[in-house]
Amino acid sequence: MTVLIQTPFPTLMELVRLICNAFDMGRPIKKELDNKALDLYVSLPEAMEYFRKPEIYNDLCWIFNSVDLSQRFIDKVHHALTSYIEIVHQEPANGLSRAQMMPILFRLFGASVLRGDLHIGAKAYQISIIDPSSKVATKAVPSLITYLLKDSYAWQGMIKSFDKTKKDKIASWSRGEHIPDLSSIKTLLSVPGMEKERTSIVLARAWDYLLNETNCEFDNTENWTTNSIFNALHSKMIEVGKSLNEVINLENIGTNPSNKDKKSITDHELEIQKIKSAIEKYKNPYFLNYFHDLEVAYIEIKKGNLKKSLSFYKSAIEKLLYRDCHDIERILDLAIKAASAIGPDKAFCKQIRKLQYNFRLALPHHDKATDSNNYQYHIQDWEIERYAEEFHKTHNSESLKKPKSKSGPLVLKTDGTIRYDYRNPNKVISMPLRYGHKRMPQLAYSVQLNDFPAFRKLLESGASANCLTSANESPMILALEKLSYDSLKGDNSKKFFNQLIELKIDNKTLNSISDKKRLTILHSAIKTCDPDIVSKILKLGPDINITATHDLCTPLQQALSILKIAKEGFPEITDDLINTPEMLEALRRESNAILGNNLHSYINFLENPEIMDIFKGLIRETTSNPKLNPKKIENIVKLLIDYGSDLNYKHERPIRGYTPLMFAVECGETKIVKHMLAHGGNPEISAYIPNKGVYMDCYEIAKAWRQHETLNLLMIHKNHP
């Protein structure tokens, strides 16, 4: 993929490269950063992984002289890029150049610096980056060196020890003739006692680099208010819009879905040709006609030219990214449905899914391999099948075969009367679904349908517990799910579990994660709230720290979450809770994407009062389940700790960097916290709390949540470790 015209908004990787260049970090991988910079499809998790590469991370640790501060820097970058994507989403810039956009973005950055939003607690000298009389932005390095010569004894001593060459180099920095490079700073300032000076010099260097790159030296900082900055952007877009009134009117007609279906192909083609001609007359090289490509994609589907249609979807997306993303949800949804049905083009599905991550339309289903070329690390086959089904519902194209799902919905289309093959106990059978079939080993099928006599006979015939369904479910997971506290089946019998636990379950099956609900055998065991079951599963030797479930949590974090539900119930169902991607993702996976794969398609569904009443009724039924026994769940938590759970594991959701110990402190589980501290829990680890804009360790979390008893325990541990 080649970008022919530079986008007004920089790509995520261009910003990563800009940050690295500002600090002069990661020189050994500079070429890699250059090659990746124009990749429009890089996801935020993938972009952030670059700061973990040794070539960049080691430089960060040297600059800040601290692993903790380096992590804080990375957290701030993550938060800033998340906010940046929101701006890209909300602010159309089609028709603007990069030169027009960069000063606007720098002012947003500069305003954040002045507010202290980017402060990470690094030890650095405070100097002004604004001329006090004219209020314009100025270079930082010359002012810093002047300050150091006057107030830093360490700096003064260093200068005295320098030869003429080194002194001349420092003098050129102080005159603003050259921006210090990191290798020179390392050469001059690596001696002990100069940590504060080197951090200050590098931070000043980064500021000066960005001033140069954006041509914002001498920019009037009195205009660095949020309203002023966005008003300037809106004014530029109004100028673009004045010359495009004709195009905008035609666009509104051409993209109206109700109008499309009523038009003949010929009329539709004539209409979009008018749009194309109008834009060509406009002659703005920075305005890209992506909506023309979207309309042509639709027409080619109607004509039956499906592969051609897909190429126009690709073209449209590449034209609108980082240029005009206000309608990105709808456009990505159209494109991924087409890509799933036509071919399917799994590589394109993967690219679209990565974009959906960025715009909070989807969540990664694991926390590893963010840059993997394997599509299954980003989008699962069952999701592609659902998208393909949606495409067929809309277009019903005769040029494509109907999708044949292998993963299946929640309810099988069968009366349960199948003929088991006991001579071939591990035989995989196909169960009829709405589209295609779901493939299930006979043993798994007998568990699913609660057919215990057939189940026993299959075991006697030698059936294996290691055969998985096409949705990656083992017989053990299906058996444990029947016993789960949130199961609607109400089955309290352990008969399937008691038989399966006696069989050999290999490590691959033990740690296999089911496709939709994202469960392992251990996670499913924890949901039974039965310490005896969890103990027996732990003796099999599962990965104690594997991340699974919708929230990518470890078994210990999951157990703590269930303990909180057992004691406090579910939180009140509010719009803020419903509209979180995490809640929508859970509903999508639990419902087999019955309302679609796009997370936003679930919002209107949940806002329906009748649906909400049903939803709340299910929650009340779940929280009243006697299985939610706090004492038993506490025993499960202690079991997991005793078996070596990582008490300091930094989770991705719902707060990046939150550990099980932090969660236990938040909940005021003093006895559990004491057990964790005795097993290596570290209360000094901090996590960035976005809604508060601060870093908090366990002590601060205990204060914020008013867990006084837990705080007293932490202070005793701190004073008498």
Steps between C-alpha positions, in 0.01 A plus 500: 500500500645836393367837608521732199387820674608575856212491745427818698504307828820301558458123528555335837838375388600844374433629851697213654788588267463870585520425873806281447667765285418771754687305768747361245414148617516172311755591234581134418138450385456838332461338158232267637313797645526684168363201310213453746406868526267508200315180592142620548387173656722493809294455817564692820617186689739425213634857496555498877702178479779699333574669831569151639765425241843493668639758257247756628427376851866492604541861388190596700638336814829688456325834445283471811741285702199296611296204378196638682527843335551336161175309551328823599626663183359210295167528684482872423573435133226235491250741656604780263466280191159380619389864525655569161293226336186660646598827330564319170158337538308817576675764289475474118808633322447390139640785291764614749873444464742362758664843519168650607432227755833467683497844671149423629615168644811658652286761676293221654822335615643829627183574694526156666860575599403834653212340693733233635297219343814323380689518829632158605692597812843505336770693682574790268573871525202726443556768236268716295417398144317828444654842456370695801457828313366392159323180618633305202639145504878492524779245494573323827862382468667846502297610803574173680876522446501859626315380809735204556811717472361712780327254733639147445827430679519164322472673162757763594743231610445305179568805281826568684621148424423524126753564229446771237315267258241402756460858622442615141231236456318619813537861383335417166207350691469809718488726192223286350713418196465125544255272677693255721497142373452218748837339430679826589289540813590144600869567441499818708246426772532131589704565814331439838336805652387644165166314476283809553705702251483239225124450541453877479718533189317220316156641588611844381643343186166330427314831535738681265481221244120521492514879470717462192294220343172691533639849429347617826791693649369847587140371487271713719419281800205718599314313225580165662153446642281208396234728353749710306678197360187322380346824373806541280452148363129555443569829320733323259238233433232764440724647231526157340125448528410828330657375180333161530134583561398340175698187581366480854141519377559230243679288756203512736272377222740236376567341837141487623438125543126530435566678171756245384265204496236692303736606222595308191868425456515745209345787699729429792809502277395832345456655841841403632659614173362848578672485838827397340482778239426764764799396709730498199398863431582588860865407440601466864783242504437431869133412454453129423175372355451195721119509489515448123684172564242398761216553255680312224561213743124480562422512126752224422327277756168560324668414170648182647861621464587406857880502488493836326269627774748393765781692329289818515435448871875475555558816299230690690641406840854599405374835375299588810735377775663787692305733273127469570397232750169642624310211333767237559272262693256452211770481234715245680188294567409497129855410401552218750168340405606504136850371581352217709262388226716555192778244515510549793786751488633420846800733467266794438276385788807512723587854387146624560486337843818683600334828401194402701726467805613859453148641482370286788274301269665174606735379772803272461411147612846443649788711630783348299626497139355844422714529186442146377436446129276204589143622455374273781687709756269787407173357374366150556339277240161507672498880476578487129214252460259735679607794283453286188149409613418869544628574149274230357199634689553842345600407146390139445750481216459211256872523423591365844431173672308527824729506805550170677572574861710255700483676835130529551251691712403442860209268420540204269231431241444142609261302719789311652416169334823398331645158454826464692781298347643310798744308282659834414460691830712800393298555185424864427140564399350798319204669662261700278501873554336799340795513260705185454592275791684497830752220535497328839667186632234256617618530861465880497159468337375262770610749768337790315167314482528359853485145364676322786426138393656564159786688668579198723483260209735719292750503787477123532568481126822703543393858418771762560457814710740684267273529195380858449199643321546731202450785750802373699293367792612190688252260664634621836420865424147402396458300821632781720284761329194303611615558858585868457337757728370687194365193320129523424466123486502468878680164487673425831607145419873430483448169322669607175785672683562205733544268203714737291741588782608135512610511134832618362470863392812620321654847540381620162138426590545627854619842380289522186281813485148470360431724204206711612482513880882482515510245783762251610420198713640680806296816435188284460580316822524829689154597374352197679596670831587151629844476670502121462462524121765774475741299715463193278559707185806668652650158571497436124758778460332768285671830418420692817550842338339449160284796394154421367132610529358812336717717723830318441535425869710244683321230703578689822358827368188314388456343844534842666238642261255221587569556870406866457176398325423253781537772764372809321295374207537638149545878470194705414418476130564851369560642152866552589535130583302377199689711249844376597672290233564236766129453575407502132775249420371267772147517360624442146691187596235363734230544233700353210492848338128461438468878452818530295870522569514878529493591869289809441221286356428387857445847645153558353407145594584561865331840506167329431309513835347153453840349426649677801230357727584149378871572538458624858283199581777266386749690713275475807462128441876459467590698813247304706665170403602321823822393327626855553621414849768754607673257736542236229624755248751634755631144529536486121698826504734361766541178303607696192748703705645184657543344155722790392274756332684816395370754751669784307372410152419822313167462324385682188137548604313678634801706619838441339758393754253404775622202702302242702647652816368843401156353436496325838602828669227691314242248623625520859578127516741541790548128574569425136736799473692367801529160330618668180764707678634182660529344153685783325233756420664838432297798628750748353399430138293784356251520215378801304133571576368685190185648654707652781807582291736370769711198587387303801669224695328276754532757779333770290232258378416409860469871586288578192258214573502574875614151590647604836555150640682393186708820501605434861615153398698642209670758721594233755647291218689803369651584837564138601547299178 
